[in-house]
């Protein structure tokens, strides 16, 4: 379509021009990123989503009338420019932009729209608060850095779609208004006007629907889908987020892994220029916790955990003795922090206390003997045993946490990551992708005195463990798996329960009675009676994947219109109060506003 009074049609994107375009006549559209008036000549940096190119406006080419108009140009004016591409004069090349070899000599231009002075300068190293930038997100999105991230998002979505489609997967949409079911976080609820007192829920995931698609015979499904969870937010979480959701029938876990690994390999090949070694390594949940204190371990550096429980089995140290008598564990790591001051060691102790540890027991190896800190509580035999278990050498320090297994793992796993960063041990150039498998099916809650599903109540136990469901459910392992990249969980899933008797056994173990199960999951239970195939799948956190590929630590950078940490949109001022008439139509009365 021809644009403006001059009825021009764009020939090139600003950021696409290179030396091979020299002497070409072009028409460009974009925003004025910068204007430099040198009196007789005006330089304009013209920006579009592909980048910036320098435009030269001089009276010899455009005439005096247009030259006067050029003096009125300001930042963010929208203009069209006709001109000729030329190689920049010797010594004037700009290595800071991809179009730095060339410039456009304007022969004509048109101001398509003027712009108010923006509330912040639109540059990548912007000096403005995030709240202000989110308030004017449509301006913030003009920054090259964010444009590149959203283009990366499109690129990865395309690669995923192409790979899965070529493998015979069908993209099928599932409902956004659905039934509220317990999935681990609070639902966002939507009142129904036509059914007063009843509510839809926005889906936390398409879990039940994708399983029903398997029952319906659509044996390879995927969807890039919006999901919603009303939960506390962090830098890598949003109340509405996107998943690459996948489900298959008649494929084993290993068969499914082949498809996922191929998709990830294609993404890394095109986006990062990296060939991933296939197949990905697999690590059991138990090994991951024992060695790294985490079910999504960062394996790019050492400082692995060691089990010191046996070394202190006969300890007379009161704290250790109490932990062991209560069935707890003693774990430790050895780190090259023997030169740390007492204050630095106290800071490490404060770090583990955040995760529930009573304290950090530490000492330093000097001349073959442990000194300082908690070393005075060790017998000579315990010290020798610990040196051997930790593989310690002079200059190292031992860092020990004693307590319940979860506390010890959480505390030392977090301490290990802190030390890895503080000591610059992490190889940022490495891409370590691997599967964590064989998770526990259930978690025991001391507070509630009952089991909970570690993933969700439709996760299948391993076939060989089904007999343990009634006799020793805490030992049952799930046919579940997570994909981890450099210490971050990219996605997770499981083989699902497809037999009614096993699903009923799962509900019984979770303390969900027949009436409650019927009320919450009746439609799924009914479906299981009609020839449900063996099936399973997984979901990727799409936003998190893009965040990691883009090399940013803030998930809001890779979402076009994100929410704040308080789940609000500063640009649209939502959530917002609605008129009482709208609430009356829904039969709703607001009881509190804070």
Coordinates of C-alpha atoms in Angstrom, one line a residue:
X1 CA 0.0 0.0 0.0
X2 CA 1.3 3.4 -0.9
X3 CA 1.7 5.6 2.2
X4 CA 1.6 9.4 2.7
X5 CA 0.8 12.3 0.4
X6 CA 3.7 11.2 -1.8
X7 CA 2.2 7.7 -2.1
X8 CA 5.5 5.9 -1.6
X9 CA 5.9 2.2 -1.0
X10 CA 8.7 1.0 1.2
X11 CA 11.5 -0.8 -0.6
X12 CA 13.9 -1.7 2.3
X13 CA 13.9 -1.9 6.1
X14 CA 16.3 0.6 7.7
X15 CA 18.4 -2.0 9.4
X16 CA 18.7 -4.2 6.3
X17 CA 21.0 -1.9 4.3
X18 CA 24.5 -3.1 3.7
X19 CA 27.5 -2.3 1.4
X20 CA 26.0 -4.4 -1.4
X21 CA 23.1 -1.9 -1.6
X22 CA 25.4 1.0 -2.6
X23 CA 23.9 3.1 -5.4
X24 CA 20.5 1.6 -4.9
X25 CA 17.5 4.0 -4.8
X26 CA 15.4 3.2 -1.7
X27 CA 12.3 4.3 0.2
X28 CA 12.5 4.0 4.0
X29 CA 9.9 4.4 6.7
X30 CA 10.7 4.8 10.4
X31 CA 11.1 6.9 13.5
X32 CA 13.7 9.6 14.1
X33 CA 16.1 8.2 16.7
X34 CA 18.4 11.2 16.6
X35 CA 19.0 14.4 14.6
X36 CA 22.3 16.2 14.3
X37 CA 22.2 19.6 12.7
X38 CA 25.5 20.8 11.4
X39 CA 24.1 23.9 9.8
X40 CA 24.4 23.1 6.1
X41 CA 23.9 19.4 6.6
X42 CA 21.5 17.5 8.8
X43 CA 22.1 13.9 9.9
X44 CA 19.2 11.7 10.9
X45 CA 19.4 8.3 12.5
X46 CA 16.3 6.5 11.2
X47 CA 15.0 3.5 13.1
X48 CA 12.6 0.7 12.4
X49 CA 12.3 -2.8 13.9
X50 CA 15.3 -4.1 11.9
X51 CA 17.8 -1.4 13.1
X52 CA 19.1 2.1 12.4
X53 CA 20.6 3.7 9.4
X54 CA 22.1 7.2 9.0
X55 CA 20.4 9.5 6.6
X56 CA 22.1 12.6 5.2
X57 CA 19.9 15.6 4.3
X58 CA 21.5 18.5 2.5
X59 CA 20.0 21.4 0.4
X60 CA 21.8 20.3 -2.7
X61 CA 19.7 17.1 -2.8
X62 CA 16.4 18.1 -1.3
X63 CA 16.2 21.9 -1.8
X64 CA 15.7 24.8 0.6
X65 CA 12.1 24.2 1.4
X66 CA 12.6 20.6 2.6
X67 CA 15.8 21.7 4.3
X68 CA 13.7 24.0 6.5
X69 CA 11.3 21.1 7.3
X70 CA 14.3 19.0 8.2
X71 CA 15.2 21.5 10.9
X72 CA 11.9 20.7 12.6
X73 CA 12.5 17.0 13.0
X74 CA 12.6 15.7 16.5
X75 CA 13.0 12.4 18.2
X76 CA 10.2 9.9 17.5
X77 CA 8.8 11.8 14.5
X78 CA 7.5 9.3 11.9
X79 CA 9.0 10.0 8.5
X80 CA 9.3 8.5 5.0
X81 CA 12.5 9.1 3.1
X82 CA 13.5 8.6 -0.5
X83 CA 17.2 8.5 -1.3
X84 CA 20.2 6.7 -2.6
X85 CA 22.4 4.4 -0.6
X86 CA 26.1 5.3 -0.6
X87 CA 29.2 4.0 1.0
X88 CA 30.3 6.1 3.9
X89 CA 33.5 8.2 3.4
X90 CA 36.8 6.8 4.6
X91 CA 37.1 7.1 8.4
X92 CA 33.4 7.7 9.1
X93 CA 32.3 4.0 9.4
X94 CA 30.2 3.3 12.5
X95 CA 31.1 -0.1 13.9
X96 CA 28.4 0.3 16.5
X97 CA 25.5 -0.5 14.1
X98 CA 25.1 -3.2 11.4
X99 CA 24.5 -0.6 8.7
X100 CA 27.7 1.3 9.6
X101 CA 29.3 0.9 6.2
X102 CA 26.6 2.9 4.4
X103 CA 24.3 5.9 4.6
X104 CA 21.4 7.2 2.7
X105 CA 21.6 10.5 0.8
X106 CA 18.0 11.8 0.9
X107 CA 16.5 13.2 -2.2
X108 CA 13.0 13.7 -0.7
X109 CA 11.2 13.1 2.6
X110 CA 7.8 13.5 4.3
X111 CA 6.8 13.9 7.9
X112 CA 4.0 11.4 8.4
X113 CA 3.4 12.3 12.0
X114 CA 4.9 14.4 14.8
X115 CA 5.6 13.2 18.3
X116 CA 5.5 14.6 21.8
X117 CA 8.7 14.6 23.8
X118 CA 9.0 11.0 25.2
X119 CA 9.3 10.6 28.9
X120 CA 12.6 8.8 28.5
X121 CA 15.3 8.6 25.8
X122 CA 14.7 5.5 23.6
X123 CA 18.1 3.9 23.7
X124 CA 19.3 0.5 24.9
X125 CA 21.2 1.8 27.9
X126 CA 18.1 3.8 29.0
X127 CA 18.3 5.6 32.3
X128 CA 14.7 5.3 33.4
X129 CA 13.0 3.2 36.0
X130 CA 11.3 0.0 34.9
X131 CA 7.9 1.3 36.2
X132 CA 8.2 4.3 33.9
X133 CA 9.1 2.2 31.0
X134 CA 6.2 -0.2 31.7
X135 CA 3.8 2.7 31.9
X136 CA 4.9 3.7 28.4
X137 CA 5.6 0.1 27.2
X138 CA 4.8 1.0 23.5
X139 CA 7.8 3.4 23.6
X140 CA 10.0 1.0 25.6
X141 CA 9.4 -1.6 22.9
X142 CA 11.0 0.7 20.3
X143 CA 14.4 0.0 21.9
X144 CA 16.5 -2.3 19.7
X145 CA 17.3 -4.6 22.6
X146 CA 13.6 -5.4 23.3
X147 CA 12.8 -5.6 19.6
X148 CA 15.5 -8.3 19.2
X149 CA 14.1 -10.3 22.0
X150 CA 10.6 -10.3 20.6
X151 CA 12.0 -11.3 17.2
X152 CA 13.8 -14.1 18.9
X153 CA 10.6 -15.1 20.5
X154 CA 8.9 -15.4 17.1
X155 CA 11.9 -17.3 15.7
X156 CA 11.8 -19.9 18.5
X157 CA 8.0 -20.3 18.2
X158 CA 8.4 -20.8 14.4
X159 CA 11.1 -23.4 14.9
X160 CA 9.1 -25.3 17.5
X161 CA 6.0 -25.3 15.3
X162 CA 7.9 -26.4 12.3
X163 CA 9.7 -29.2 14.1
X164 CA 6.6 -30.6 15.8
X165 CA 4.5 -30.3 12.7
X166 CA 7.0 -32.1 10.6
X167 CA 6.9 -34.9 13.2
X168 CA 3.2 -35.3 12.8
X169 CA 2.0 -33.3 15.7
X170 CA -1.3 -31.3 15.4
X171 CA -1.7 -27.9 16.9
X172 CA -5.1 -27.9 18.6
X173 CA -6.5 -25.1 20.8
X174 CA -8.1 -25.8 24.2
X175 CA -10.6 -23.7 26.2
X176 CA -9.6 -20.6 28.1
X177 CA -12.8 -20.7 30.2
X178 CA -12.8 -24.0 32.0
X179 CA -13.5 -25.7 35.4
X180 CA -11.5 -24.9 38.5
X181 CA -9.4 -27.8 39.5
X182 CA -6.6 -28.1 42.2
X183 CA -3.3 -27.9 40.3
X184 CA -1.0 -26.4 43.0
X185 CA -1.7 -22.6 42.6
X186 CA -4.7 -20.4 43.0
X187 CA -6.9 -20.1 39.9
X188 CA -8.0 -16.9 38.3
X189 CA -11.8 -17.1 38.5
X190 CA -14.2 -15.6 36.0
X191 CA -17.9 -15.2 37.1
X192 CA -20.6 -16.5 34.8
X193 CA -23.5 -14.0 34.1
X194 CA -25.8 -16.7 32.7
X195 CA -25.1 -19.1 35.7
X196 CA -25.2 -16.8 38.7
X197 CA -23.0 -17.9 41.6
X198 CA -20.9 -20.1 39.3
X199 CA -17.4 -19.4 38.0
X200 CA -15.1 -20.5 35.2
X201 CA -11.3 -20.7 35.9
X202 CA -8.6 -19.6 33.6
X203 CA -6.4 -22.7 32.9
X204 CA -3.2 -23.1 34.9
X205 CA -2.4 -25.5 32.0
X206 CA -4.3 -27.5 29.4
X207 CA -3.5 -30.7 31.3
X208 CA -6.9 -32.3 31.4
X209 CA -7.9 -31.2 27.9
X210 CA -4.7 -32.5 26.3
X211 CA -5.3 -35.9 28.0
X212 CA -8.9 -35.9 26.7
X213 CA -7.5 -35.2 23.2
X214 CA -5.5 -38.4 23.6
X215 CA -8.7 -40.3 24.5
X216 CA -10.2 -38.8 21.4
X217 CA -7.5 -40.3 19.2
X218 CA -5.4 -37.2 18.4
X219 CA -2.3 -39.0 19.3
X220 CA 0.2 -36.2 18.7
X221 CA -0.8 -32.8 20.0
X222 CA 1.0 -29.5 20.7
X223 CA 0.0 -25.9 21.4
X224 CA 1.8 -22.7 22.2
X225 CA -0.7 -21.7 24.8
X226 CA -1.4 -19.0 27.5
X227 CA -1.7 -20.3 31.0
X228 CA -2.7 -18.4 34.2
X229 CA -1.7 -18.8 37.9
X230 CA -2.6 -16.5 40.7
X231 CA 0.6 -16.8 42.7
X232 CA 3.4 -14.7 44.1
X233 CA 5.7 -13.4 41.4
X234 CA 9.5 -13.4 40.9
X235 CA 11.8 -12.2 38.1
X236 CA 11.1 -15.3 36.1
X237 CA 7.4 -15.6 36.7
X238 CA 4.3 -13.9 35.4
X239 CA 0.6 -14.3 36.3
X240 CA -0.1 -15.1 32.6
X241 CA 2.6 -17.1 30.9
X242 CA 3.1 -19.1 27.7
X243 CA 3.9 -22.9 27.4
X244 CA 4.9 -25.1 24.5
X245 CA 2.4 -27.8 25.5
X246 CA 2.9 -31.4 24.1
X247 CA 1.1 -34.7 24.5
X248 CA 1.5 -38.0 22.7
X249 CA -0.1 -41.5 22.7
X250 CA 1.6 -44.8 22.2
X251 CA 5.1 -43.4 22.7
X252 CA 7.4 -44.4 25.5
X253 CA 9.2 -41.9 27.6
X254 CA 12.3 -42.6 25.5
X255 CA 10.4 -42.1 22.2
X256 CA 9.1 -38.7 23.5
X257 CA 12.6 -37.6 24.5
X258 CA 13.8 -38.1 20.9
X259 CA 11.2 -35.6 19.6
X260 CA 12.0 -33.1 22.4
X261 CA 15.7 -33.3 22.0
X262 CA 15.4 -32.9 18.2
X263 CA 13.3 -29.7 18.7
X264 CA 15.8 -28.3 21.2
X265 CA 18.7 -29.2 18.9
X266 CA 17.0 -27.3 16.0
X267 CA 16.4 -24.2 18.2
X268 CA 20.0 -24.1 19.5
X269 CA 21.4 -24.7 16.0
X270 CA 19.5 -21.8 14.4
X271 CA 19.5 -19.4 17.4
X272 CA 22.9 -19.9 19.0
X273 CA 24.8 -21.7 16.2
X274 CA 25.5 -24.5 18.6
X275 CA 25.2 -28.3 17.9
X276 CA 23.9 -30.1 20.9
X277 CA 25.2 -33.6 21.5
X278 CA 22.3 -36.1 21.3
X279 CA 20.9 -37.9 23.1
X280 CA 20.8 -35.8 26.3
X281 CA 22.3 -37.3 29.4
X282 CA 19.8 -38.6 32.1
X283 CA 20.2 -38.2 35.8
X284 CA 17.9 -39.6 38.5
X285 CA 16.2 -37.2 40.9
X286 CA 18.0 -39.0 43.8
X287 CA 21.5 -38.4 42.3
X288 CA 20.7 -34.8 41.5
X289 CA 19.7 -34.1 45.1
X290 CA 22.6 -36.1 46.6
X291 CA 25.3 -34.4 44.5
X292 CA 23.9 -30.9 44.0
X293 CA 21.0 -30.4 46.5
X294 CA 18.7 -29.5 43.7
X295 CA 16.4 -31.2 41.2
X296 CA 17.5 -28.7 38.5
X297 CA 21.3 -28.7 39.2
X298 CA 23.8 -26.5 37.6
X299 CA 26.5 -28.9 36.6
X300 CA 28.9 -26.4 35.0
X301 CA 31.1 -26.4 38.2
X302 CA 32.1 -28.7 41.1
X303 CA 31.5 -28.1 44.8
X304 CA 29.3 -31.2 44.9
X305 CA 27.6 -32.2 48.2
X306 CA 28.9 -35.1 50.2
X307 CA 27.0 -37.2 52.7
X308 CA 28.8 -37.0 56.0
X309 CA 26.1 -38.8 58.0
X310 CA 28.2 -42.0 58.4
X311 CA 31.3 -40.0 59.4
X312 CA 29.4 -38.5 62.3
X313 CA 27.4 -41.6 63.2
X314 CA 28.9 -41.7 66.7
X315 CA 29.4 -38.0 67.2
X316 CA 29.0 -36.6 70.7
X317 CA 28.4 -33.1 69.3
X318 CA 25.0 -32.2 70.7
X319 CA 23.6 -30.7 67.5
X320 CA 24.7 -33.5 65.2
X321 CA 23.6 -36.1 67.8
X322 CA 20.1 -34.6 67.9
X323 CA 19.7 -34.5 64.2
X324 CA 20.8 -38.1 63.7
X325 CA 18.6 -39.4 66.5
X326 CA 15.7 -37.6 64.8
X327 CA 16.4 -39.4 61.5
X328 CA 18.0 -36.4 59.9
X329 CA 21.1 -36.1 57.7
X330 CA 24.5 -34.3 57.7
X331 CA 25.7 -33.0 54.4
X332 CA 28.6 -30.8 53.4
X333 CA 30.6 -29.2 50.7
X334 CA 34.3 -28.4 50.4
X335 CA 35.1 -25.0 48.9
X336 CA 38.3 -23.0 48.3
X337 CA 37.3 -20.3 50.8
X338 CA 40.0 -20.9 53.4
X339 CA 41.0 -17.3 53.0
X340 CA 37.5 -16.0 53.9
X341 CA 37.3 -13.8 56.9
X342 CA 35.1 -14.6 59.9
X343 CA 32.6 -12.0 58.6
X344 CA 32.4 -13.7 55.2
X345 CA 31.8 -17.1 56.8
X346 CA 29.1 -15.5 59.0
X347 CA 27.5 -14.2 55.8
X348 CA 27.5 -17.7 54.3
X349 CA 25.8 -18.9 57.6
X350 CA 23.1 -16.3 57.2
X351 CA 22.5 -17.4 53.6
X352 CA 21.7 -21.0 54.6
X353 CA 19.5 -19.9 57.5
X354 CA 17.1 -18.4 54.9
X355 CA 16.4 -22.0 53.8
X356 CA 15.6 -23.3 57.3
X357 CA 19.1 -24.5 58.4
X358 CA 19.8 -24.0 62.1
X359 CA 23.3 -22.8 61.2
X360 CA 26.4 -23.5 59.1
X361 CA 29.1 -25.6 60.7
X362 CA 32.5 -24.7 59.2
X363 CA 36.2 -25.0 59.6
X364 CA 39.4 -24.5 57.5
X365 CA 42.0 -27.1 56.6
X366 CA 45.5 -25.8 57.4
X367 CA 48.5 -28.0 57.4
X368 CA 46.4 -31.1 57.3
X369 CA 44.3 -30.1 60.4
X370 CA 40.9 -28.5 60.7
X371 CA 41.0 -25.1 62.5
X372 CA 38.6 -22.3 63.3
X373 CA 34.8 -22.2 63.3
X374 CA 33.1 -25.5 64.3
X375 CA 36.3 -27.6 64.0
X376 CA 36.5 -27.7 67.8
X377 CA 33.4 -29.9 67.9
X378 CA 35.1 -32.6 65.8
X379 CA 37.1 -35.5 67.1
X380 CA 40.4 -36.4 65.4
X381 CA 38.8 -39.5 63.9
X382 CA 35.8 -37.5 62.6
X383 CA 38.1 -34.9 61.1
X384 CA 40.2 -37.5 59.2
X385 CA 37.0 -39.2 57.9
X386 CA 35.6 -35.9 56.8
X387 CA 38.8 -34.9 55.0
X388 CA 38.6 -38.2 53.0
X389 CA 34.9 -37.9 52.2
X390 CA 35.2 -34.3 51.1
X391 CA 38.4 -34.8 49.2
X392 CA 39.7 -31.6 50.9
X393 CA 43.1 -30.0 50.5
X394 CA 45.0 -27.2 52.3
X395 CA 43.2 -23.9 51.9
X396 CA 39.8 -25.5 51.7
X397 CA 36.9 -25.0 54.1
X398 CA 34.2 -27.4 55.1
X399 CA 30.7 -26.1 55.1
X400 CA 28.2 -28.4 56.8
X401 CA 24.4 -28.4 57.3
X402 CA 22.7 -30.8 59.6
X403 CA 18.9 -31.3 59.6
X404 CA 16.0 -32.8 57.8
X405 CA 17.0 -33.9 54.3
X406 CA 14.9 -31.2 52.5
X407 CA 16.5 -28.5 54.7
X408 CA 20.0 -29.8 54.1
X409 CA 19.6 -30.1 50.4
X410 CA 17.9 -26.7 50.0
X411 CA 20.4 -24.9 52.1
X412 CA 23.5 -26.5 50.6
X413 CA 22.2 -26.4 47.1
X414 CA 21.6 -22.6 47.4
X415 CA 25.0 -22.1 49.1
X416 CA 26.7 -24.1 46.3
X417 CA 25.2 -21.8 43.7
X418 CA 26.2 -18.7 45.6
X419 CA 29.8 -19.8 45.9
X420 CA 29.8 -20.8 42.2
X421 CA 28.9 -17.2 41.3
X422 CA 31.0 -15.5 43.9
X423 CA 34.1 -17.6 43.0
X424 CA 33.6 -17.2 39.2
X425 CA 33.5 -21.0 38.8
X426 CA 30.6 -21.1 36.3
X427 CA 31.4 -21.6 32.6
X428 CA 28.9 -19.3 30.9
X429 CA 29.9 -20.6 27.5
X430 CA 28.8 -24.1 28.3
X431 CA 25.3 -25.5 27.3
X432 CA 24.5 -28.4 29.6
X433 CA 21.1 -29.9 28.7
X434 CA 20.0 -33.1 30.4
X435 CA 17.0 -34.9 31.8
X436 CA 16.2 -35.4 35.5
X437 CA 14.1 -38.6 35.8
X438 CA 12.5 -40.9 38.4
X439 CA 11.1 -38.3 40.7
X440 CA 9.2 -39.4 43.8
X441 CA 5.5 -39.7 43.0
X442 CA 4.4 -38.2 46.3
X443 CA 5.5 -35.7 48.9
X444 CA 4.7 -36.2 52.6
X445 CA 3.4 -33.1 54.5
X446 CA 4.3 -33.1 58.2
X447 CA 2.0 -30.2 58.7
X448 CA -1.1 -31.9 57.2
X449 CA -0.1 -35.5 57.9
X450 CA -0.8 -36.6 54.3
X451 CA 0.7 -37.2 50.9
X452 CA 0.6 -34.7 48.1
X453 CA 1.3 -35.3 44.4
X454 CA 4.8 -34.0 43.6
X455 CA 3.7 -33.1 40.1
X456 CA -0.1 -33.6 39.7
X457 CA -2.6 -36.4 40.5
X458 CA -2.5 -37.7 36.9
X459 CA 1.2 -38.6 36.9
X460 CA 1.7 -42.3 36.5
X461 CA 3.8 -44.3 39.0
X462 CA 6.4 -46.6 37.4
X463 CA 4.8 -49.9 36.6
X464 CA 7.1 -51.8 39.0
X465 CA 6.1 -49.5 41.8
X466 CA 2.3 -49.7 41.6
X467 CA 2.2 -52.5 44.2
X468 CA 3.8 -50.1 46.7
X469 CA 1.0 -47.5 46.4
X470 CA -1.0 -49.2 49.3
X471 CA 1.9 -50.6 51.3
X472 CA 4.7 -47.9 51.1
X473 CA 3.6 -45.0 49.0
X474 CA 6.6 -42.8 50.0
X475 CA 8.9 -45.2 48.0
X476 CA 6.9 -45.0 44.8
X477 CA 8.8 -43.3 41.9
X478 CA 6.9 -41.4 39.2
X479 CA 7.3 -41.8 35.5
X480 CA 8.1 -38.1 35.4
X481 CA 10.9 -36.0 34.0
X482 CA 12.3 -32.5 33.7
X483 CA 14.5 -31.0 31.1
X484 CA 17.3 -28.8 32.7
X485 CA 19.6 -26.3 31.0
X486 CA 22.5 -24.8 33.1
X487 CA 20.6 -25.1 36.3
X488 CA 17.2 -23.9 35.0
X489 CA 14.2 -26.1 34.5
X490 CA 13.0 -25.6 30.9
X491 CA 10.1 -27.9 31.1
X492 CA 8.7 -31.0 32.7
X493 CA 6.1 -33.7 32.3
X494 CA 5.2 -37.3 32.8
X495 CA 3.6 -40.4 31.4
X496 CA 0.0 -40.2 32.6
X497 CA -2.3 -42.6 34.3
X498 CA -4.5 -44.2 31.7
X499 CA -6.2 -46.9 33.8
X500 CA -9.2 -46.2 36.0
X501 CA -8.0 -48.5 38.7
X502 CA -4.6 -46.8 39.0
X503 CA -6.2 -43.4 39.0
X504 CA -8.6 -44.4 41.7
X505 CA -5.6 -45.8 43.7
X506 CA -3.8 -42.5 43.3
X507 CA -6.8 -40.5 44.5
X508 CA -7.2 -42.8 47.5
X509 CA -3.5 -42.3 48.4
X510 CA -3.9 -38.6 48.2
X511 CA -7.0 -38.7 50.5
X512 CA -9.4 -37.7 47.7
X513 CA -12.6 -39.5 48.2
X514 CA -14.9 -40.8 45.5
X515 CA -17.3 -37.9 45.9
X516 CA -14.6 -35.3 45.7
X517 CA -12.9 -37.0 42.8
X518 CA -16.2 -37.2 41.0
X519 CA -17.0 -33.5 41.6
X520 CA -13.5 -32.2 40.5
X521 CA -12.5 -34.7 37.8
X522 CA -15.6 -36.6 36.9
X523 CA -15.3 -35.8 33.2
X524 CA -11.8 -37.2 33.1
X525 CA -12.7 -40.3 35.1
X526 CA -15.6 -40.9 32.7
X527 CA -13.2 -40.6 29.7
X528 CA -10.8 -43.2 31.2
X529 CA -13.6 -45.8 30.8
X530 CA -13.7 -45.4 27.0
X531 CA -10.5 -46.9 25.8
X532 CA -7.9 -44.4 27.0
X533 CA -4.5 -45.1 25.3
X534 CA -1.2 -45.0 27.1
X535 CA -0.1 -41.4 26.8
X536 CA 2.3 -38.7 28.2
X537 CA 3.8 -35.4 27.4
X538 CA 5.4 -32.3 28.8
X539 CA 5.3 -28.5 28.8
X540 CA 8.0 -26.0 28.3
X541 CA 8.1 -22.6 30.0
X542 CA 8.3 -20.7 26.7
X543 CA 8.9 -17.3 28.3
X544 CA 11.7 -18.7 30.5
X545 CA 13.3 -20.4 27.4
X546 CA 13.3 -17.1 25.5
X547 CA 14.7 -15.3 28.6
X548 CA 17.6 -17.7 28.8
X549 CA 18.3 -17.7 25.1
X550 CA 18.3 -13.9 25.1
X551 CA 20.7 -13.8 28.0
X552 CA 18.5 -11.6 30.2
X553 CA 17.5 -12.3 33.8
X554 CA 14.1 -10.5 33.7
X555 CA 11.2 -12.4 32.1
X556 CA 9.4 -9.1 31.5
X557 CA 12.0 -8.3 28.8
X558 CA 10.8 -11.1 26.5
X559 CA 7.0 -10.5 26.9
X560 CA 5.4 -7.7 24.8
X561 CA 3.1 -6.4 27.5
X562 CA 4.1 -7.9 30.9
X563 CA 2.7 -7.4 34.4
X564 CA 4.6 -6.0 37.4
X565 CA 5.7 -8.0 40.4
X566 CA 2.2 -7.1 41.8
X567 CA 0.5 -8.6 38.8
X568 CA -0.6 -5.2 37.5
X569 CA -0.3 -3.5 34.1
X570 CA 0.9 0.0 34.5
X571 CA 0.2 0.9 30.9
X572 CA -3.5 0.1 31.0
X573 CA -3.9 0.6 34.8
X574 CA -5.3 -2.9 35.3
X575 CA -6.7 -4.6 37.3
X576 CA -9.3 -1.8 37.7
X577 CA -12.6 -1.2 39.5
X578 CA -15.6 -1.9 37.3
X579 CA -19.0 -0.2 37.6
X580 CA -21.5 -1.5 40.1
X581 CA -23.9 -2.2 37.3
X582 CA -21.5 -4.7 35.8
X583 CA -21.2 -6.4 39.2
X584 CA -24.9 -6.5 39.7
X585 CA -25.3 -8.3 36.4
X586 CA -23.0 -11.0 37.8
X587 CA -24.6 -11.1 41.2
X588 CA -21.4 -10.0 42.8
X589 CA -20.8 -7.6 45.7
X590 CA -17.3 -6.4 46.7
X591 CA -16.8 -7.0 50.4
X592 CA -13.3 -5.5 50.7
X593 CA -10.9 -3.4 48.6
X594 CA -7.6 -3.9 50.3

